[in-house]
Amino acid sequence: MKHYFEDYLGSQPALDTADLDPGDAGVYEVDDDPLAVYRDDDGELHARSAVCPHKGCLVAWNDGERSWDCPCHGSRFDVGGEVLDTPAVHGLDDVSLPDGSDT
Ligand code: FES
């Protein structure tokens, strides 16, 4: 199971915020953690843990709804990480981007 999880997390691209245009989002690996990163229409970056607090799957960006959706059991989160749809009852964890990532 540990190797599966490492392989799963290791499949995320490294964060390069220069690749994120306003309205873009993605899951990136930062310091061995998967982060859900979204750049809003004003250019501000928003980052949360990409690990769903329900059972630990990784969320994915839903471009149509501008939400983070969990493929495992259907939880959904807004760009601020707050719960939109259960079964998750807690939002995505707050995280900090490394210094210099806000460009
Ligand atoms: S692990 Fe995300 S909804 Fe269950």
GROMACS .gro file of N, CA, C and O and ligand atoms in nm:
model
  416
    1MET      N    1   0.083  -0.120   0.000
    1MET     CA    2   0.000   0.000   0.000
    1MET      C    3   0.086   0.125   0.000
    1MET      O    4   0.057   0.220  -0.070
    2LYS      N    5   0.198   0.123   0.078
    2LYS     CA    6   0.285   0.240   0.083
    2LYS      C    7   0.340   0.274  -0.055
    2LYS      O    8   0.341   0.389  -0.096
    3HIS      N    9   0.383   0.171  -0.130
    3HIS     CA   10   0.438   0.195  -0.262
    3HIS      C   11   0.331   0.249  -0.356
    3HIS      O   12   0.357   0.335  -0.438
    4TYR      N   13   0.209   0.195  -0.342
    4TYR     CA   14   0.101   0.244  -0.425
    4TYR      C   15   0.081   0.393  -0.400
    4TYR      O   16   0.070   0.473  -0.493
    5PHE      N   17   0.079   0.433  -0.273
    5PHE     CA   18   0.055   0.573  -0.238
    5PHE      C   19   0.170   0.660  -0.289
    5PHE      O   20   0.147   0.767  -0.344
    6GLU      N   21   0.295   0.612  -0.273
    6GLU     CA   22   0.409   0.689  -0.322
    6GLU      C   23   0.404   0.705  -0.473
    6GLU      O   24   0.429   0.813  -0.525
    7ASP      N   25   0.367   0.597  -0.542
    7ASP     CA   26   0.357   0.605  -0.688
    7ASP      C   27   0.247   0.702  -0.728
    7ASP      O   28   0.260   0.780  -0.821
    8TYR      N   29   0.137   0.696  -0.655
    8TYR     CA   30   0.021   0.781  -0.684
    8TYR      C   31   0.060   0.928  -0.666
    8TYR      O   32   0.037   1.011  -0.753
    9LEU      N   33   0.122   0.960  -0.553
    9LEU     CA   34   0.161   1.098  -0.528
    9LEU      C   35   0.273   1.140  -0.622
    9LEU      O   36   0.279   1.255  -0.663
   10GLY      N   37   0.360   1.048  -0.654
   10GLY     CA   38   0.473   1.081  -0.737
   10GLY      C   39   0.436   1.111  -0.881
   10GLY      O   40   0.518   1.158  -0.958
   11SER      N   41   0.312   1.085  -0.918
   11SER     CA   42   0.271   1.108  -1.056
   11SER      C   43   0.230   1.252  -1.081
   11SER      O   44   0.196   1.286  -1.194
   12GLN      N   45   0.234   1.337  -0.980
   12GLN     CA   46   0.193   1.476  -0.998
   12GLN      C   47   0.310   1.557  -1.052
   12GLN      O   48   0.424   1.539  -1.008
   13PRO      N   49   0.286   1.650  -1.143
   13PRO     CA   50   0.395   1.734  -1.192
   13PRO      C   51   0.442   1.831  -1.084
   13PRO      O   52   0.366   1.866  -0.993
   14ALA      N   53   0.567   1.875  -1.096
   14ALA     CA   54   0.619   1.976  -1.004
   14ALA      C   55   0.550   2.110  -1.032
   14ALA      O   56   0.512   2.139  -1.146
   15LEU      N   57   0.532   2.187  -0.926
   15LEU     CA   58   0.463   2.315  -0.941
   15LEU      C   59   0.550   2.415  -1.016
   15LEU      O   60   0.664   2.438  -0.981
   16ASP      N   61   0.495   2.473  -1.122
   16ASP     CA   62   0.555   2.585  -1.192
   16ASP      C   63   0.442   2.684  -1.217
   16ASP      O   64   0.365   2.670  -1.312
   17THR      N   65   0.430   2.782  -1.128
   17THR     CA   66   0.314   2.872  -1.134
   17THR      C   67   0.314   2.956  -1.261
   17THR      O   68   0.209   3.011  -1.297
   18ALA      N   69   0.428   2.966  -1.328
   18ALA     CA   70   0.431   3.042  -1.453
   18ALA      C   71   0.343   2.977  -1.559
   18ALA      O   72   0.300   3.042  -1.654
   19ASP      N   73   0.316   2.847  -1.543
   19ASP     CA   74   0.231   2.775  -1.638
   19ASP      C   75   0.083   2.794  -1.611
   19ASP      O   76   0.000   2.749  -1.690
   20LEU      N   77   0.048   2.857  -1.497
   20LEU     CA   78  -0.093   2.873  -1.462
   20LEU      C   79  -0.144   3.010  -1.504
   20LEU      O   80  -0.108   3.111  -1.445
   21ASP      N   81  -0.227   3.014  -1.604
   21ASP     CA   82  -0.292   3.139  -1.644
   21ASP      C   83  -0.413   3.162  -1.555
   21ASP      O   84  -0.462   3.069  -1.490
   22PRO      N   85  -0.465   3.286  -1.550
   22PRO     CA   86  -0.588   3.309  -1.474
   22PRO      C   87  -0.698   3.212  -1.515
   22PRO      O   88  -0.722   3.190  -1.634
   23GLY      N   89  -0.761   3.151  -1.416
   23GLY     CA   90  -0.866   3.054  -1.440
   23GLY      C   91  -0.816   2.911  -1.447
   23GLY      O   92  -0.895   2.817  -1.450
   24ASP      N   93  -0.684   2.892  -1.453
   24ASP     CA   94  -0.626   2.757  -1.460
   24ASP      C   95  -0.605   2.700  -1.320
   24ASP      O   96  -0.588   2.774  -1.223
   25ALA      N   97  -0.600   2.569  -1.313
   25ALA     CA   98  -0.577   2.500  -1.186
   25ALA      C   99  -0.518   2.364  -1.214
   25ALA      O  100  -0.528   2.312  -1.327
   26GLY      N  101  -0.458   2.306  -1.113
   26GLY     CA  102  -0.405   2.172  -1.127
   26GLY      C  103  -0.355   2.120  -0.994
   26GLY      O  104  -0.345   2.194  -0.896
   27VAL      N  105  -0.325   1.991  -0.993
   27VAL     CA  106  -0.267   1.928  -0.874
   27VAL      C  107  -0.118   1.911  -0.902
   27VAL      O  108  -0.080   1.855  -1.005
   28TYR      N  109  -0.036   1.961  -0.811
   28TYR     CA  110   0.108   1.963  -0.828
   28TYR      C  111   0.173   1.906  -0.703
   28TYR      O  112   0.119   1.916  -0.593
   29GLU      N  113   0.293   1.853  -0.723
   29GLU     CA  114   0.371   1.804  -0.610
   29GLU      C  115   0.463   1.915  -0.561
   29GLU      O  116   0.539   1.973  -0.639
   30VAL      N  117   0.453   1.946  -0.432
   30VAL     CA  118   0.537   2.049  -0.371
   30VAL      C  119   0.591   1.990  -0.241
   30VAL      O  120   0.513   1.955  -0.151
   31ASP      N  121   0.722   1.977  -0.231
   31ASP     CA  122   0.784   1.920  -0.111
   31ASP      C  123   0.721   1.787  -0.074
   31ASP      O  124   0.686   1.762   0.042
   32ASP      N  125   0.698   1.702  -0.171
   32ASP     CA  126   0.642   1.567  -0.154
   32ASP      C  127   0.495   1.567  -0.115
   32ASP      O  128   0.441   1.462  -0.077
   33ASP      N  129   0.429   1.681  -0.120
   33ASP     CA  130   0.286   1.687  -0.091
   33ASP      C  131   0.209   1.727  -0.215
   33ASP      O  132   0.252   1.817  -0.289
   34PRO      N  133   0.094   1.665  -0.239
   34PRO     CA  134   0.013   1.704  -0.354
   34PRO      C  135  -0.073   1.826  -0.316
   34PRO      O  136  -0.150   1.822  -0.220
   35LEU      N  137  -0.058   1.934  -0.393
   35LEU     CA  138  -0.133   2.056  -0.366
   35LEU      C  139  -0.229   2.085  -0.480
   35LEU      O  140  -0.195   2.067  -0.598
   36ALA      N  141  -0.347   2.132  -0.443
   36ALA     CA  142  -0.447   2.177  -0.540
   36ALA      C  143  -0.429   2.328  -0.552
   36ALA      O  144  -0.452   2.402  -0.458
   37VAL      N  145  -0.384   2.372  -0.670
   37VAL     CA  146  -0.347   2.513  -0.689
   37VAL      C  147  -0.435   2.573  -0.799
   37VAL      O  148  -0.447   2.517  -0.908
   38TYR      N  149  -0.492   2.688  -0.769
   38TYR     CA  150  -0.582   2.757  -0.862
   38TYR      C  151  -0.540   2.903  -0.871
   38TYR      O  152  -0.509   2.966  -0.771
   39ARG      N  153  -0.533   2.956  -0.994
   39ARG     CA  154  -0.507   3.099  -1.013
   39ARG      C  155  -0.638   3.165  -1.054
   39ARG      O  156  -0.696   3.129  -1.157
   40ASP      N  157  -0.685   3.261  -0.972
   40ASP     CA  158  -0.814   3.324  -1.002
   40ASP      C  159  -0.801   3.425  -1.115
   40ASP      O  160  -0.691   3.451  -1.166
   41ASP      N  161  -0.914   3.484  -1.152
   41ASP     CA  162  -0.916   3.575  -1.266
   41ASP      C  163  -0.836   3.702  -1.240
   41ASP      O  164  -0.801   3.774  -1.335
   42ASP      N  165  -0.808   3.734  -1.114
   42ASP     CA  166  -0.724   3.849  -1.080
   42ASP      C  167  -0.577   3.811  -1.069
   42ASP      O  168  -0.494   3.896  -1.034
   43GLY      N  169  -0.544   3.685  -1.093
   43GLY     CA  170  -0.406   3.641  -1.091
   43GLY      C  171  -0.358   3.590  -0.957
   43GLY      O  172  -0.242   3.549  -0.945
   44GLU      N  173  -0.445   3.591  -0.856
   44GLU     CA  174  -0.403   3.545  -0.723
   44GLU      C  175  -0.406   3.393  -0.716
   44GLU      O  176  -0.499   3.329  -0.766
   45LEU      N  177  -0.303   3.335  -0.653
   45LEU     CA  178  -0.296   3.189  -0.637
   45LEU      C  179  -0.368   3.146  -0.510
   45LEU      O  180  -0.357   3.212  -0.406
   46HIS      N  181  -0.438   3.034  -0.519
   46HIS     CA  182  -0.505   2.973  -0.405
   46HIS      C  183  -0.456   2.829  -0.398
   46HIS      O  184  -0.464   2.757  -0.497
   47ALA      N  185  -0.408   2.787  -0.282
   47ALA     CA  186  -0.356   2.651  -0.269
   47ALA      C  187  -0.416   2.583  -0.147
   47ALA      O  188  -0.430   2.643  -0.040
   48ARG      N  189  -0.452   2.458  -0.165
   48ARG     CA  190  -0.502   2.373  -0.057
   48ARG      C  191  -0.439   2.236  -0.076
   48ARG      O  192  -0.391   2.203  -0.185
   49SER      N  193  -0.444   2.156   0.028
   49SER     CA  194  -0.402   2.018   0.010
   49SER      C  195  -0.493   1.952  -0.093
   49SER      O  196  -0.614   1.977  -0.094
   50ALA      N  197  -0.435   1.868  -0.177
   50ALA     CA  198  -0.515   1.796  -0.276
   50ALA      C  199  -0.567   1.663  -0.221
   50ALA      O  200  -0.632   1.588  -0.293
   51VAL      N  201  -0.540   1.635  -0.095
   51VAL     CA  202  -0.583   1.510  -0.035
   51VAL      C  203  -0.724   1.527   0.023
   51VAL      O  204  -0.745   1.609   0.114
   52CYS      N  205  -0.817   1.450  -0.029
   52CYS     CA  206  -0.955   1.458   0.018
   52CYS      C  207  -0.961   1.414   0.165
   52CYS      O  208  -0.910   1.306   0.199
   53PRO      N  209  -1.023   1.494   0.249
   53PRO     CA  210  -1.030   1.459   0.391
   53PRO      C  211  -1.125   1.343   0.423
   53PRO      O  212  -1.127   1.296   0.536
   54HIS      N  213  -1.198   1.295   0.325
   54HIS     CA  214  -1.290   1.183   0.352
   54HIS      C  215  -1.212   1.054   0.369
   54HIS      O  216  -1.211   0.995   0.477
   55LYS      N  217  -1.143   1.009   0.265
   55LYS     CA  218  -1.068   0.883   0.272
   55LYS      C  219  -0.931   0.891   0.207
   55LYS      O  220  -0.866   0.791   0.187
   56GLY      N  221  -0.888   1.012   0.167
   56GLY     CA  222  -0.751   1.029   0.123
   56GLY      C  223  -0.723   1.022  -0.026
   56GLY      O  224  -0.607   1.021  -0.066
   57CYS      N  225  -0.825   1.017  -0.110
   57CYS     CA  226  -0.799   1.023  -0.254
   57CYS      C  227  -0.755   1.164  -0.292
   57CYS      O  228  -0.770   1.258  -0.214
   58LEU      N  229  -0.701   1.179  -0.411
   58LEU     CA  230  -0.662   1.311  -0.459
   58LEU      C  231  -0.777   1.373  -0.538
   58LEU      O  232  -0.837   1.308  -0.623
   59VAL      N  233  -0.803   1.499  -0.509
   59VAL     CA  234  -0.907   1.571  -0.583
   59VAL      C  235  -0.854   1.608  -0.721
   59VAL      O  236  -0.732   1.606  -0.745
   60ALA      N  237  -0.944   1.642  -0.809
   60ALA     CA  238  -0.908   1.686  -0.945
   60ALA      C  239  -0.989   1.812  -0.976
   60ALA      O  240  -1.101   1.830  -0.926
   61TRP      N  241  -0.933   1.898  -1.060
   61TRP     CA  242  -0.998   2.023  -1.095
   61TRP      C  243  -1.113   1.997  -1.192
   61TRP      O  244  -1.099   1.924  -1.290
   62ASN      N  245  -1.227   2.058  -1.163
   62ASN     CA  246  -1.344   2.054  -1.252
   62ASN      C  247  -1.354   2.192  -1.314
   62ASN      O  248  -1.399   2.287  -1.250
   63ASP      N  249  -1.309   2.204  -1.438
   63ASP     CA  250  -1.301   2.335  -1.502
   63ASP      C  251  -1.440   2.397  -1.525
   63ASP      O  252  -1.457   2.517  -1.513
   64GLY      N  253  -1.538   2.316  -1.554
   64GLY     CA  254  -1.673   2.366  -1.580
   64GLY      C  255  -1.737   2.427  -1.456
   64GLY      O  256  -1.805   2.529  -1.464
   65GLU      N  257  -1.718   2.362  -1.343
   65GLU     CA  258  -1.779   2.408  -1.217
   65GLU      C  259  -1.683   2.492  -1.134
   65GLU      O  260  -1.723   2.549  -1.033
   66ARG      N  261  -1.556   2.497  -1.175
   66ARG     CA  262  -1.451   2.563  -1.096
   66ARG      C  263  -1.454   2.512  -0.951
   66ARG      O  264  -1.471   2.589  -0.855
   67SER      N  265  -1.442   2.383  -0.942
   67SER     CA  266  -1.440   2.319  -0.810
   67SER      C  267  -1.337   2.207  -0.812
   67SER      O  268  -1.292   2.162  -0.918
   68TRP      N  269  -1.300   2.165  -0.690
   68TRP     CA  270  -1.213   2.048  -0.673
   68TRP      C  271  -1.304   1.931  -0.643
   68TRP      O  272  -1.378   1.933  -0.544
   69ASP      N  273  -1.299   1.828  -0.728
   69ASP     CA  274  -1.389   1.714  -0.714
   69ASP      C  275  -1.309   1.589  -0.682
   69ASP      O  276  -1.203   1.565  -0.740
   70CYS      N  277  -1.362   1.509  -0.591
   70CYS     CA  278  -1.297   1.384  -0.555
   70CYS      C  279  -1.356   1.270  -0.639
   70CYS      O  280  -1.477   1.250  -0.637
   71PRO      N  281  -1.269   1.196  -0.710
   71PRO     CA  282  -1.320   1.089  -0.796
   71PRO      C  283  -1.364   0.965  -0.720
   71PRO      O  284  -1.428   0.877  -0.777
   72CYS      N  285  -1.330   0.956  -0.591
   72CYS     CA  286  -1.358   0.832  -0.519
   72CYS      C  287  -1.503   0.820  -0.473
   72CYS      O  288  -1.567   0.719  -0.500
   73HIS      N  289  -1.555   0.920  -0.405
   73HIS     CA  290  -1.690   0.909  -0.351
   73HIS      C  291  -1.774   1.034  -0.377
   73HIS      O  292  -1.880   1.051  -0.320
   74GLY      N  293  -1.721   1.126  -0.458
   74GLY     CA  294  -1.803   1.237  -0.504
   74GLY      C  295  -1.801   1.365  -0.424
   74GLY      O  296  -1.877   1.457  -0.455
   75SER      N  297  -1.716   1.376  -0.323
   75SER     CA  298  -1.710   1.504  -0.252
   75SER      C  299  -1.661   1.612  -0.346
   75SER      O  300  -1.582   1.587  -0.437
   76ARG      N  301  -1.709   1.733  -0.323
   76ARG     CA  302  -1.667   1.848  -0.403
   76ARG      C  303  -1.634   1.963  -0.308
   76ARG      O  304  -1.696   1.979  -0.203
   77PHE      N  305  -1.537   2.046  -0.352
   77PHE     CA  306  -1.488   2.157  -0.270
   77PHE      C  307  -1.476   2.281  -0.357
   77PHE      O  308  -1.440   2.272  -0.476
   78ASP      N  309  -1.502   2.399  -0.297
   78ASP     CA  310  -1.485   2.521  -0.375
   78ASP      C  311  -1.336   2.557  -0.382
   78ASP      O  312  -1.252   2.489  -0.324
   79VAL      N  313  -1.305   2.666  -0.452
   79VAL     CA  314  -1.164   2.702  -0.471
   79VAL      C  315  -1.096   2.737  -0.339
   79VAL      O  316  -0.973   2.731  -0.329
   80GLY      N  317  -1.173   2.772  -0.238
   80GLY     CA  318  -1.118   2.798  -0.107
   80GLY      C  319  -1.106   2.673  -0.022
   80GLY      O  320  -1.064   2.680   0.094
   81GLY      N  321  -1.146   2.558  -0.077
   81GLY     CA  322  -1.134   2.431  -0.005
   81GLY      C  323  -1.255   2.395   0.079
   81GLY      O  324  -1.255   2.290   0.144
   82GLU      N  325  -1.359   2.480   0.079
   82GLU     CA  326  -1.477   2.449   0.160
   82GLU      C  327  -1.563   2.342   0.092
   82GLU      O  328  -1.569   2.335  -0.031
   83VAL      N  329  -1.630   2.262   0.173
   83VAL     CA  330  -1.711   2.151   0.123
   83VAL      C  331  -1.834   2.203   0.047
   83VAL      O  332  -1.909   2.285   0.100
   84LEU      N  333  -1.849   2.155  -0.076
   84LEU     CA  334  -1.970   2.183  -0.153
   84LEU      C  335  -2.064   2.063  -0.149
   84LEU      O  336  -2.186   2.080  -0.147
   85ASP      N  337  -2.007   1.943  -0.158
   85ASP     CA  338  -2.087   1.820  -0.155
   85ASP      C  339  -2.017   1.716  -0.069
   85ASP      O  340  -1.894   1.702  -0.076
   86THR      N  341  -2.094   1.645   0.010
   86THR     CA  342  -2.042   1.539   0.096
   86THR      C  343  -2.015   1.414   0.012
   86THR      O  344  -2.053   1.413  -0.105
   87PRO      N  345  -1.952   1.310   0.066
   87PRO     CA  346  -1.948   1.271   0.208
   87PRO      C  347  -1.842   1.341   0.293
   87PRO      O  348  -1.848   1.329   0.414
   88ALA      N  349  -1.745   1.411   0.235
   88ALA     CA  350  -1.648   1.482   0.320
   88ALA      C  351  -1.723   1.584   0.404
   88ALA      O  352  -1.818   1.650   0.356
   89VAL      N  353  -1.684   1.596   0.528
   89VAL     CA  354  -1.747   1.695   0.616
   89VAL      C  355  -1.650   1.806   0.653
   89VAL      O  356  -1.690   1.906   0.714
   90HIS      N  357  -1.522   1.787   0.620
   90HIS     CA  358  -1.421   1.889   0.645
   90HIS      C  359  -1.363   1.934   0.511
   90HIS      O  360  -1.352   1.855   0.417
   91GLY      N  361  -1.324   2.060   0.506
   91GLY     CA  362  -1.266   2.114   0.384
   91GLY      C  363  -1.124   2.065   0.361
   91GLY      O  364  -1.064   1.997   0.445
   92LEU      N  365  -1.070   2.103   0.246
   92LEU     CA  366  -0.931   2.071   0.214
   92LEU      C  367  -0.840   2.150   0.306
   92LEU      O  368  -0.864   2.268   0.334
   93ASP      N  369  -0.733   2.085   0.353
   93ASP     CA  370  -0.641   2.150   0.447
   93ASP      C  371  -0.574   2.272   0.385
   93ASP      O  372  -0.539   2.272   0.266
   94ASP      N  373  -0.555   2.373   0.470
   94ASP     CA  374  -0.478   2.492   0.432
   94ASP      C  375  -0.332   2.454   0.413
   94ASP      O  376  -0.280   2.372   0.488
   95VAL      N  377  -0.269   2.510   0.314
   95VAL     CA  378  -0.125   2.488   0.291
   95VAL      C  379  -0.063   2.621   0.251
   95VAL      O  380  -0.133   2.716   0.214
   96SER      N  381   0.067   2.627   0.258
   96SER     CA  382   0.140   2.745   0.211
   96SER      C  383   0.222   2.707   0.091
   96SER      O  384   0.284   2.600   0.088
   97LEU      N  385   0.223   2.794  -0.006
   97LEU     CA  386   0.311   2.774  -0.121
   97LEU      C  387   0.451   2.817  -0.084
   97LEU      O  388   0.469   2.907   0.000
   98PRO      N  389   0.551   2.756  -0.144
   98PRO     CA  390   0.689   2.799  -0.117
   98PRO      C  391   0.709   2.945  -0.155
   98PRO      O  392   0.640   2.998  -0.243
   99ASP      N  393   0.801   3.011  -0.088
   99ASP     CA  394   0.833   3.150  -0.120
   99ASP      C  395   0.865   3.163  -0.268
   99ASP      O  396   0.932   3.078  -0.326
  100GLY      N  397   0.814   3.270  -0.327
  100GLY     CA  398   0.842   3.295  -0.468
  100GLY      C  399   0.746   3.227  -0.563
  100GLY      O  400   0.759   3.239  -0.683
  101SER      N  401   0.645   3.157  -0.508
  101SER     CA  402   0.551   3.085  -0.594
  101SER      C  403   0.437   3.173  -0.643
  101SER      O  404   0.357   3.130  -0.724
  102ASP      N  405   0.428   3.295  -0.592
  102ASP     CA  406   0.311   3.377  -0.622
  102ASP      C  407   0.330   3.466  -0.744
  102ASP      O  408   0.275   3.573  -0.753
  103THR      N  409   0.407   3.420  -0.838
  103THR     CA  410   0.430   3.499  -0.959
  103THR      C  411   0.350   3.444  -1.074
  103THR      O  412   0.301   3.335  -1.071
  104FES     S1  413  -1.209   0.995  -0.056
  104FES    FE1  414  -1.289   1.177  -0.139
  104FES     S2  415  -1.502   1.154  -0.124
  104FES    FE2  416  -1.422   0.976  -0.033
   0.00000   0.00000   0.00000
